[in-house]
Short mmCIF file of C-alpha atoms in Angstrom, two decimals:
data_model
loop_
_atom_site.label_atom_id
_atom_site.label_comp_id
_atom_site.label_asym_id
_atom_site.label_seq_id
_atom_site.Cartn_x
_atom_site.Cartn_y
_atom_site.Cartn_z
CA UNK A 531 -25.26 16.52 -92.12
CA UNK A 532 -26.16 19.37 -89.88
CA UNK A 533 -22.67 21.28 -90.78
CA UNK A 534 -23.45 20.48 -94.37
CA UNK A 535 -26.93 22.19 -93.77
CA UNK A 536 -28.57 19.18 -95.10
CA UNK A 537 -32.05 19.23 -94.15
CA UNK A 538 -33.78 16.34 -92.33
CA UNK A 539 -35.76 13.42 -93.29
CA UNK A 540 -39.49 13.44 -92.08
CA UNK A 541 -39.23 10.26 -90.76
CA UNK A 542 -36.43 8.14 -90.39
CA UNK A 543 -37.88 4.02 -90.04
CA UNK A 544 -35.57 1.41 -89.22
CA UNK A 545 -36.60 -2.21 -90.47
CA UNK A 546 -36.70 -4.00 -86.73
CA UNK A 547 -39.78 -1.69 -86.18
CA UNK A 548 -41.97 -2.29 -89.44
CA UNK A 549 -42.25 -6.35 -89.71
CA UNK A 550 -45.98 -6.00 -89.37
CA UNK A 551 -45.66 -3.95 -92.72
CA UNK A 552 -43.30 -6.53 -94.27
CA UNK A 553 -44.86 -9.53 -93.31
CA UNK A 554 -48.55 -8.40 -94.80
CA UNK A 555 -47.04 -7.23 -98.06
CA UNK A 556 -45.36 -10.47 -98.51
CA UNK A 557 -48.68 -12.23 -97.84
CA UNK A 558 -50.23 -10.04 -100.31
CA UNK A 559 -47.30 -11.16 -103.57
CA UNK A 560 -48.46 -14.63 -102.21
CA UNK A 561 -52.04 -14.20 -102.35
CA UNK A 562 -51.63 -12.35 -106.20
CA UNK A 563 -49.62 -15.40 -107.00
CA UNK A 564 -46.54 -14.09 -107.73
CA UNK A 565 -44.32 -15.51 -105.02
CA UNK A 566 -43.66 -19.46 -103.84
CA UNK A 567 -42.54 -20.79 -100.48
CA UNK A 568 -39.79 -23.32 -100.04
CA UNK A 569 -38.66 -24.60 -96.72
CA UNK A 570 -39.24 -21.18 -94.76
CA UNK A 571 -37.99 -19.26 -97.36
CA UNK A 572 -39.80 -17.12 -99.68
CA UNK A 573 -39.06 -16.32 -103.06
CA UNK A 574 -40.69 -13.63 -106.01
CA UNK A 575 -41.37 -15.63 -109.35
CA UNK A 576 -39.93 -12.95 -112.43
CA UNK A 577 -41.83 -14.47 -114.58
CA UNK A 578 -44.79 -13.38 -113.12
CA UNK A 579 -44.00 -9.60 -113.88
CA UNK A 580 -43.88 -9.30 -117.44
CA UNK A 581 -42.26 -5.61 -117.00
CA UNK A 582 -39.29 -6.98 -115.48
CA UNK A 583 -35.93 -5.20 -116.12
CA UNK A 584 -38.00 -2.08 -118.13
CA UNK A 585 -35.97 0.39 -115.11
CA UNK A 586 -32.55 -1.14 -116.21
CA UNK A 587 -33.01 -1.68 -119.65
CA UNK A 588 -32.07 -5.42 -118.79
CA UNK A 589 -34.21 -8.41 -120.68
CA UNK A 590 -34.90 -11.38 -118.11
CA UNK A 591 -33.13 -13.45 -120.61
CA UNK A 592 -29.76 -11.84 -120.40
CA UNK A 593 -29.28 -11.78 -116.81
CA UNK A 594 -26.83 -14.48 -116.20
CA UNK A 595 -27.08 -15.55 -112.98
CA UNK A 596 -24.72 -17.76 -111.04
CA UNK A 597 -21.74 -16.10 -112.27
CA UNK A 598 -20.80 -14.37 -108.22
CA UNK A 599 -22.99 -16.68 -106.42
CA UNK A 600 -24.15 -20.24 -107.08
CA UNK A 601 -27.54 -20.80 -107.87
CA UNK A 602 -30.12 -21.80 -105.85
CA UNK A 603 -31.93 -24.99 -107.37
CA UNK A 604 -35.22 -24.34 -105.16
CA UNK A 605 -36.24 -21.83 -107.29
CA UNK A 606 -38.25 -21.71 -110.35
CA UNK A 607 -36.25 -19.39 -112.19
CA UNK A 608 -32.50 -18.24 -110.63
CA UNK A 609 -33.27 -14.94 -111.05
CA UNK A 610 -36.00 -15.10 -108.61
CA UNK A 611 -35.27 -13.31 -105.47
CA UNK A 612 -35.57 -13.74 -101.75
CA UNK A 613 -38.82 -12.21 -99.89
CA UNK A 614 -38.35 -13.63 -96.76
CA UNK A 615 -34.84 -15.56 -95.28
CA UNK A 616 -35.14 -18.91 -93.03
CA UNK A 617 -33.44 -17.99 -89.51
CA UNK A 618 -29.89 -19.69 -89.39
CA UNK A 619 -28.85 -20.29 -86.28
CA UNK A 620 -26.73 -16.79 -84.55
CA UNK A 621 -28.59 -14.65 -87.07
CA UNK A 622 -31.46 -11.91 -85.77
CA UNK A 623 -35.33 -13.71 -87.10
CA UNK A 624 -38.97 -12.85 -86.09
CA UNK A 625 -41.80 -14.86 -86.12
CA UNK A 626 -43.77 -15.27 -89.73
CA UNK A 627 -46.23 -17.66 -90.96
CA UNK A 628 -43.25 -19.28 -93.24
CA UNK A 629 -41.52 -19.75 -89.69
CA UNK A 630 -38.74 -17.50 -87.80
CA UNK A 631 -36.98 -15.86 -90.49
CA UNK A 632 -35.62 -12.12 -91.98
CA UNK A 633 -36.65 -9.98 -94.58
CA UNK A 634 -35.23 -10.10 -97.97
CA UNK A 635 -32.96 -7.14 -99.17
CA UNK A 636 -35.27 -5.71 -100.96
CA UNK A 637 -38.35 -6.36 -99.73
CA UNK A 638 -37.84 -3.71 -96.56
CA UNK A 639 -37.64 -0.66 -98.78
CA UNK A 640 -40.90 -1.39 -100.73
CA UNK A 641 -42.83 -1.82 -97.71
CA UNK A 642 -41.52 1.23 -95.68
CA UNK A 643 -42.12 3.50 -98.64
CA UNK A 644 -45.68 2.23 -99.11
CA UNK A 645 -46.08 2.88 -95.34
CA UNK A 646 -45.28 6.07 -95.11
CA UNK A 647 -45.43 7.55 -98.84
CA UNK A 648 -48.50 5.40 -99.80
CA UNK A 649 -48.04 3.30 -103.02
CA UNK A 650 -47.94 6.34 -105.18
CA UNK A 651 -45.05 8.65 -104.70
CA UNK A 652 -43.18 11.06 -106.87
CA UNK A 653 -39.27 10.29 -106.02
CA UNK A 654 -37.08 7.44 -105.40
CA UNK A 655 -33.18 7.97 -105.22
CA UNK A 656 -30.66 5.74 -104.37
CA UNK A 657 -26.57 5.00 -105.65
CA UNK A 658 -26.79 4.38 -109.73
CA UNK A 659 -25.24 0.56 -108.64
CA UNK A 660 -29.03 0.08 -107.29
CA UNK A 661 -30.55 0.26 -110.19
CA UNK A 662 -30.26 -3.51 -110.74
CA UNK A 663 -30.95 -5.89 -108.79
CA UNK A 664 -32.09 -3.89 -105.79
CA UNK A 665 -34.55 -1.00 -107.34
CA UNK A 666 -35.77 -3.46 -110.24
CA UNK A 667 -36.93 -6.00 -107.82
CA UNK A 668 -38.42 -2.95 -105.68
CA UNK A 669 -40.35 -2.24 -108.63
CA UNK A 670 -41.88 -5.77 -109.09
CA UNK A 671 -42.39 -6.57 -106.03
CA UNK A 672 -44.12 -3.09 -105.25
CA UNK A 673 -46.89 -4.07 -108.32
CA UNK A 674 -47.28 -7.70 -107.02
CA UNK A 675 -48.33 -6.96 -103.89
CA UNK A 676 -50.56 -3.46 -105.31
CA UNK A 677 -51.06 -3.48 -108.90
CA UNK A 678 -51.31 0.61 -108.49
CA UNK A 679 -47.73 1.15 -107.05
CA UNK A 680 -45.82 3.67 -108.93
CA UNK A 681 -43.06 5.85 -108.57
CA UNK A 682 -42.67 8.83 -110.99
CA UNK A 683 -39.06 9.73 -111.05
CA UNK A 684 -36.25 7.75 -110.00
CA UNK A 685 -33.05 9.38 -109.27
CA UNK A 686 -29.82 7.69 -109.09
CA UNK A 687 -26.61 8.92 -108.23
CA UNK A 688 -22.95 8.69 -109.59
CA UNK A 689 -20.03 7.33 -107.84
CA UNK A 690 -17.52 9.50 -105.43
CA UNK A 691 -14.03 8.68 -107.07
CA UNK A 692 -10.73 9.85 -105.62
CA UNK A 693 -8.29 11.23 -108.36
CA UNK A 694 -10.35 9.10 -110.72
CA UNK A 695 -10.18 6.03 -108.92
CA UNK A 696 -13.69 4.85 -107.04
CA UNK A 697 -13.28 5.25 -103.27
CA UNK A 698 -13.50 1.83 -101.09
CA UNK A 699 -12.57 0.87 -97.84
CA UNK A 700 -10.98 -2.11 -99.26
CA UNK A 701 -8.34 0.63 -101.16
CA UNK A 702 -8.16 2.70 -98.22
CA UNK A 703 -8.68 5.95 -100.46
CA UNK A 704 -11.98 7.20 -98.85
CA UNK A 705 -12.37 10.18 -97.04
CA UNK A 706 -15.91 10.54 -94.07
CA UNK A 707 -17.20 14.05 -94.15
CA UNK A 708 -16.22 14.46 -90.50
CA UNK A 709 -12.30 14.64 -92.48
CA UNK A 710 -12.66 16.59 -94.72
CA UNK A 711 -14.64 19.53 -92.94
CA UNK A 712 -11.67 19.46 -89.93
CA UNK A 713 -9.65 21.33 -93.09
CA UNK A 714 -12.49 23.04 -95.38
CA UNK A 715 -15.37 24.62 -94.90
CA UNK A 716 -18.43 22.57 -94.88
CA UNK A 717 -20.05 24.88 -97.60
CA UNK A 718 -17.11 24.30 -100.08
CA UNK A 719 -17.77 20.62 -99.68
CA UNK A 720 -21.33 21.26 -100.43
CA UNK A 721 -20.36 24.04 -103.19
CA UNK A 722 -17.72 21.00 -104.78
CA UNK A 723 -20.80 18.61 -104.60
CA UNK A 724 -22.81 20.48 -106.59
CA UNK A 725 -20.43 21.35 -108.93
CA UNK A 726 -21.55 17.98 -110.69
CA UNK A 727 -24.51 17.07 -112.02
CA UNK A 728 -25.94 14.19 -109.00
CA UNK A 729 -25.91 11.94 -111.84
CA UNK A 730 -22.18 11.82 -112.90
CA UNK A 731 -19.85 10.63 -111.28
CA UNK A 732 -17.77 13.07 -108.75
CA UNK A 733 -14.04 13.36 -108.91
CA UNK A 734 -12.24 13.75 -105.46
CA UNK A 735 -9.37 15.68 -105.65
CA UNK A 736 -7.78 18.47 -103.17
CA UNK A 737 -7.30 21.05 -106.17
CA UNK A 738 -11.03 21.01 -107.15
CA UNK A 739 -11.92 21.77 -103.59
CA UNK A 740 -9.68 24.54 -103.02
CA UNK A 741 -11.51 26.01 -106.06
CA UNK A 742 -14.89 25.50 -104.31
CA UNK A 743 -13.42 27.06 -101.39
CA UNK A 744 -12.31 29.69 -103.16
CA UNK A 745 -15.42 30.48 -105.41
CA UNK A 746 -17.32 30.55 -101.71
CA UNK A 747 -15.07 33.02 -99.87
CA UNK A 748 -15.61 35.29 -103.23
CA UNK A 749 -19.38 34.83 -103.09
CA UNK A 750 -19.73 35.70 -99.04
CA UNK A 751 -16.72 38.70 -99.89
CA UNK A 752 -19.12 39.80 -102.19
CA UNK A 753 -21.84 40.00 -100.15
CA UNK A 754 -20.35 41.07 -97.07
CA UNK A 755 -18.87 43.97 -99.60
CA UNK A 756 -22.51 44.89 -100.77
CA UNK A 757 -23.75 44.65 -97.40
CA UNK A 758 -20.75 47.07 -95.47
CA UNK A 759 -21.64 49.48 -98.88
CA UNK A 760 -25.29 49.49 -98.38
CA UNK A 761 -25.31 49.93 -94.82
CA UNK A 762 -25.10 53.72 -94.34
CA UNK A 763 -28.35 53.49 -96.77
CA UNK A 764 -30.32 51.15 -94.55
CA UNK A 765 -33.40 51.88 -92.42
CA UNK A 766 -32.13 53.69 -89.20
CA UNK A 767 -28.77 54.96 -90.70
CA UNK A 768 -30.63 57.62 -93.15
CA UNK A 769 -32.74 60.56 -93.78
CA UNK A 770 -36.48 59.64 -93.90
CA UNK A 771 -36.49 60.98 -97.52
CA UNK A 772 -33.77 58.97 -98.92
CA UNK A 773 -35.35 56.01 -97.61
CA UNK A 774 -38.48 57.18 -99.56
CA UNK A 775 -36.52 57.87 -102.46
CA UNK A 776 -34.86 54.33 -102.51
CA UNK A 777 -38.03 52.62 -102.16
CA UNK A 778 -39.80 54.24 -105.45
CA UNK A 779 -36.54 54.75 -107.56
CA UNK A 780 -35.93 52.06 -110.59
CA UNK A 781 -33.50 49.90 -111.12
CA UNK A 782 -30.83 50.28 -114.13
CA UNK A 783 -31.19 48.54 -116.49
CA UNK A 784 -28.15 46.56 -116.17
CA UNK A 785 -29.77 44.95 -113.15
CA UNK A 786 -33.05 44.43 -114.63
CA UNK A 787 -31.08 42.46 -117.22
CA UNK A 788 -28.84 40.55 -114.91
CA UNK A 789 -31.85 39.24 -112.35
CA UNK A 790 -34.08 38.39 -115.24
CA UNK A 791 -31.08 36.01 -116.72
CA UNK A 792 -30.34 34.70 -113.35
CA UNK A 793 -34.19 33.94 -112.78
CA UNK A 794 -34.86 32.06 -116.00
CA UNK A 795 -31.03 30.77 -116.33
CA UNK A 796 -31.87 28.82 -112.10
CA UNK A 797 -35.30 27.97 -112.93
CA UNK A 798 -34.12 26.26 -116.33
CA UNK A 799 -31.20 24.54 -115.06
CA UNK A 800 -33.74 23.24 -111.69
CA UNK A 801 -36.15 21.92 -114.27
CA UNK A 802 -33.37 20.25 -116.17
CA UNK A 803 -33.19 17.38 -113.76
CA UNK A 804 -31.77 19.19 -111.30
CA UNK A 805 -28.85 20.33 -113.40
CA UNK A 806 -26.72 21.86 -110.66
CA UNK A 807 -23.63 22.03 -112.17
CA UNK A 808 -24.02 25.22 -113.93
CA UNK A 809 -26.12 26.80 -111.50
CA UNK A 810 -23.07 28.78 -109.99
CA UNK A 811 -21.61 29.47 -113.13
CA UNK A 812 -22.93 32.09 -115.82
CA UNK A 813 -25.69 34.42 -114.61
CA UNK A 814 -24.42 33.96 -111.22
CA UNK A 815 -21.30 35.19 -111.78
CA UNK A 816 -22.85 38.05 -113.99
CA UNK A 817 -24.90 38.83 -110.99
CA UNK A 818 -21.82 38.94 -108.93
CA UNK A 819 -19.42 41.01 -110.96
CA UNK A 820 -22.38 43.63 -111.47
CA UNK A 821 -22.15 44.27 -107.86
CA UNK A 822 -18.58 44.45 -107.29
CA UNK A 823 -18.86 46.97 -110.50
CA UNK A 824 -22.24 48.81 -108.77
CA UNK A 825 -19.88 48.81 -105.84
CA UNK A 826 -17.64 51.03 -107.47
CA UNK A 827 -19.89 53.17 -109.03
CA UNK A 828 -21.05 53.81 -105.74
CA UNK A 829 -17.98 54.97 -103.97
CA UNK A 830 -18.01 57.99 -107.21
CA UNK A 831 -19.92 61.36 -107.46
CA UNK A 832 -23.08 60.74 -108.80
CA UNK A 833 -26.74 62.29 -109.27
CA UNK A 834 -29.01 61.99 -106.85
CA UNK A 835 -31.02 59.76 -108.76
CA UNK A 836 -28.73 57.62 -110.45
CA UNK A 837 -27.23 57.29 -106.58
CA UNK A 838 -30.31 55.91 -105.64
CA UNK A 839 -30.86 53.95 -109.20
CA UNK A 840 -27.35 52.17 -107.99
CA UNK A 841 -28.54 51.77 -104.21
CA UNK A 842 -31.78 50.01 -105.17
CA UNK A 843 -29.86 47.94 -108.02
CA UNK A 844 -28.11 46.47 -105.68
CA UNK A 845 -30.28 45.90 -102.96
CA UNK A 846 -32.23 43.86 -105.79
CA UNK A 847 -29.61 41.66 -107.21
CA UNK A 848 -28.03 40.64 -103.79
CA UNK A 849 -31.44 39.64 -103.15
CA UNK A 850 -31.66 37.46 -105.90
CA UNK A 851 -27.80 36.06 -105.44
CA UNK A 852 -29.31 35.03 -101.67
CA UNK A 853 -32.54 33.72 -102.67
CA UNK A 854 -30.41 31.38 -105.62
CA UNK A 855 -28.03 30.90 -102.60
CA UNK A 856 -30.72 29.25 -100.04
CA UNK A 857 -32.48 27.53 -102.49
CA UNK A 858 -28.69 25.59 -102.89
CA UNK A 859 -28.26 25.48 -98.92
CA UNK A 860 -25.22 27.67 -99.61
CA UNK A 861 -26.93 30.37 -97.33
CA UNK A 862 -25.77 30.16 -93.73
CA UNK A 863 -27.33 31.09 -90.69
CA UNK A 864 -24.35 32.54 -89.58
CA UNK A 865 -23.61 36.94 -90.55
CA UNK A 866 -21.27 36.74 -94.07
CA UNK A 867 -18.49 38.30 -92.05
CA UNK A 868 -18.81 34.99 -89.59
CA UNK A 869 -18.78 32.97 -92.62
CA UNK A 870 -15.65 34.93 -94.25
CA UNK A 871 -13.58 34.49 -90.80
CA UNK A 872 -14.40 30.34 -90.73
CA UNK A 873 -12.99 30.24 -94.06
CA UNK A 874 -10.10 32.12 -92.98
CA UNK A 875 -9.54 29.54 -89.79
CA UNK A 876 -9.87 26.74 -92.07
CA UNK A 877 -7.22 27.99 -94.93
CA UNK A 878 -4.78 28.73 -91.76
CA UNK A 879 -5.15 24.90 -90.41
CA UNK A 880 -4.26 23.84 -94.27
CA UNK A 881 -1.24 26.10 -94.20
CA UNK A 882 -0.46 24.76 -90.95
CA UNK A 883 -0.34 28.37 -89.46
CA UNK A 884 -1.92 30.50 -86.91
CA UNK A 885 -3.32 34.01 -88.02
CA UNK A 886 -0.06 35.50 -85.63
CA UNK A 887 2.47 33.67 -88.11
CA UNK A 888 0.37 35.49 -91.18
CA UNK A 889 0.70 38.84 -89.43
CA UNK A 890 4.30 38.54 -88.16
CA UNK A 891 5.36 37.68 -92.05
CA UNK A 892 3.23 40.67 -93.40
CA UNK A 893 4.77 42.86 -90.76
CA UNK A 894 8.48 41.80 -92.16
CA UNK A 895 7.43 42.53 -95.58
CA UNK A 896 6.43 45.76 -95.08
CA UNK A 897 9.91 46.50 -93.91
CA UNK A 898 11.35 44.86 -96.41
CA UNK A 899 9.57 46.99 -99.31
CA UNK A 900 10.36 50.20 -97.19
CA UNK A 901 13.92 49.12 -97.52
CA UNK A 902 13.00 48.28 -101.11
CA UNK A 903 14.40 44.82 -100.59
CA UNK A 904 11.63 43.53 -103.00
CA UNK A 905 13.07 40.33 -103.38
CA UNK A 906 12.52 39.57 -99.38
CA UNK A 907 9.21 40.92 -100.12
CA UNK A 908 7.89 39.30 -102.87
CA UNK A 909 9.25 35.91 -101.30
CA UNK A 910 7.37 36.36 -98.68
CA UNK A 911 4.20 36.81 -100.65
CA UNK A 912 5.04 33.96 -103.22
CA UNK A 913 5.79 31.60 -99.99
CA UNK A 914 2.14 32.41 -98.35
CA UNK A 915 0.52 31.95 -101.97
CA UNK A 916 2.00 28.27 -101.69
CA UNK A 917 0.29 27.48 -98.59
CA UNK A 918 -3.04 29.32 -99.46
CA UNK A 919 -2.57 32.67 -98.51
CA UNK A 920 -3.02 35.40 -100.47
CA UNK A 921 -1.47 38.98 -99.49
CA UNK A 922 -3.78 41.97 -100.93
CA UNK A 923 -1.95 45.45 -100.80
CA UNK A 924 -4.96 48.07 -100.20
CA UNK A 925 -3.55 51.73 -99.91
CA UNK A 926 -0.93 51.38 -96.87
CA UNK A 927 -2.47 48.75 -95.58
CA UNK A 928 -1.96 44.78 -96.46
CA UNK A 929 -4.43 42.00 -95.70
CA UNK A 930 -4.60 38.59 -96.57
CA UNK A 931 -7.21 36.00 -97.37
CA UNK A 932 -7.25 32.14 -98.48
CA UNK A 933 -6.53 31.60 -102.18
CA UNK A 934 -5.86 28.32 -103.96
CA UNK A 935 -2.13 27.46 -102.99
CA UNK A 936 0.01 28.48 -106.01
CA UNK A 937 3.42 26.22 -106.63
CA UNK A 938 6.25 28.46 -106.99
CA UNK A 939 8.31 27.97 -110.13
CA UNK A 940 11.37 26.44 -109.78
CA UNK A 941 14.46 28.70 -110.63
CA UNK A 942 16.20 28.03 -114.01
CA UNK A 943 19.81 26.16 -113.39
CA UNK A 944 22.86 28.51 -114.06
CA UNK A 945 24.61 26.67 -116.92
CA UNK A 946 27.58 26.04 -114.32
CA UNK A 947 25.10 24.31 -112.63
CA UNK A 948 24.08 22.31 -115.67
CA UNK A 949 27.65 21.78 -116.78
CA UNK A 950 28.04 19.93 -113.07
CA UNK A 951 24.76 17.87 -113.78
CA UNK A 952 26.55 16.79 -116.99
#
């Protein structure tokens, strides 16, 4: 969670310590009359909340029960659910005035949220498969024991699948986060989560999070680009008047454009239950390509002013990018060049390389195209692009940086060779 820069709950209550809590708000659905005892166990009577199933959109009548598990004749109506569990003999129990027993499934949550978040709160979230049974009978419960209990949103959700299939231990296609971050990046995970929207279901697949691993490298290249361009410009590294200059000097209007877009384009999509999955897309790449563009504009002769107009553009819109950036938990602590080099250790571990291998091939190429054997040379290239590696040729000088791994095309067959296949 900590890689993932997931931030931490307030409090984090575990069941064994709040039976005081449980206990009392199961005496209180007693007292209102809407639960029944029978032989240490103690059950919630539906029928007694006449909003039952509104969360689901499920009527009382429809719910078929005894389809999975057999009824139980003791109660009143076999949708009724357990508040409170006899103790069977090997199982944990605590003392209750129904006798040693457990709490129900459901009965925990209601009574740790009331605890801590009063009766009152604004979110609940759980999997979408908890809508029904578990959050439904959270729900009545809740108003049987305090008619006041409310929660104003509830957010559920969607499935992890893996290549469209749901993960499962049972299938043995599951993946734990510790597994996946030994090979990418812990913010392209993060980045590939919130490529969907939280309620959809997310498709698993090794292609979809190259691309977020890509998209991220691109985002911290382009910051770590603005940053190296803006540096000479920066308090301590210029004239006192330039620094005046910069501060007073307006934008262009380009980048007035671009941050008002991005600002309206994040705060709509936010308000849009949470609608992450165009966040990154749109005015934030707009925002991005303008300063890879200012960035050139920079390195050419220009006025004074419209030097400065650029300096101050961009110091603006990267702010922005960073600010959209943190809100996400994309943001990391670490410097972006930090950030760029992890990425660049993960992408080798995928190719199964070390960054020696990557320097020894570039080194051969080199000859190769100096003894214009471009064949060698552009095998060489084509073979890293395969494994993630992408060579970038900048004056005399070649570096290389993780791409999403490219399949190389298989040759046509000569048509002796197809004449043999025949």
């Amino acid at each position: 969670m900590d890689a993932l820069q997931c931030l931490l709950p307030t409090h984090q209550p575990r069941v064994s310590d709040h039976m005081e809590q449980i206990i009392n708000m199961i005496t209180q659905i007693i007292n209102n009359d809407s639960a029944y005892t029978v032989d240490g166990d103690v059950f919630f009577e539906v029928d007694k909340f006449e909003n039952y199933g509104d969360l689901s959109k499920q009527k009382l009548e429809n719910n078929r029960a005894g389809e999975r598990v057999a009824v139980d004749s003791r109660k009143h109506n076999p949708a009724d659910f357990a508040l409170w569990k006899a103790a069977k003999p090997g199982e944990p129990s605590w003392e209750s005035p129904w006798g040693p027993g457990r709490p129900g499934w459901h009965i925990e949550c209601s009574a740790m949220s009331a605890h801590y978040l009063s009766h009152k709160f604004d979110i609940h979230g759980g999997g979408i498969d908890l809508i029904f049974p578990h959050h439904e009978n959270e729900i009545a419960q809740s108003c049987a024991a305090h008619q006041e209990s409310h929660v104003s949103y509830w957010m559920h959700n969607g499935h992890v699948t893996n290549n469209n299939e749901k993960m499962s231990k049972s299938l043995g296609n599951f993946f734990t986060i510790r597994e996946i971050i030994q090979k990418y990046h812990p913010l392209a995970l993060r980045h590939f989560v919130l490529s969907a929207h939280y309620r959809s279901p997310l498709n698993y697949t090794v292609s979809q999070l190259e691309s977020a691993s890509d998209a991220v490298f691109y985002i911290y290249q382009t910051l770590q680009d603005c940053e190296d361009a803006l540096s000479p410009f920066q308090e301590g590294n210029t004239k006192e008047d330039t620094k005046q200059n910069v501060r007073t000097v307006k934008i262009t209007p380009a980048a007035q454009e671009c941050i008002s877009k991005l600002r309206v384009e994040f705060e709509s999509k936010m308000s849009d239950d949470l609608n992450t999955a165009h966040i990154l897309t749109g005015a934030f790449q707009d925002a991005l390509k303008l300063i890879n563009s200012s960035l050139k504009t920079l390195k050419k002769k220009q006025q004074r002013q419209a030097q400065l107009s650029t300096i101050q553009s961009l110091v603006e819109v990267k702010k922005e990018v960073t600010e959209v950036l943190n809100t996400l938990g994309l943001l990391s602590s670490h410097t972006y060049s930090e950030v760029l080099q992890q990425f660049k250790e993960k992408a080798l571990i995928r190719a199964g390389l070390v960054e020696d291998d990557v320097l020894h091939l570039i080194e051969e190429r080199t000859l190769a195209r100096e003894k214009r054997d471009f064949s060698r040379s552009d095998q060489i290239r084509a073979d890293l692009t395969t494994k993630g590696i992408a060579l970038m040729d900048l004056g005399n000088e070649t570096i290389w940086r993780p791409c999403v791994p490219v399949e190389q095309e298989q040759p046509a067959a000569s048509v002796e060779e197809q004449q043999k296949e025949t």
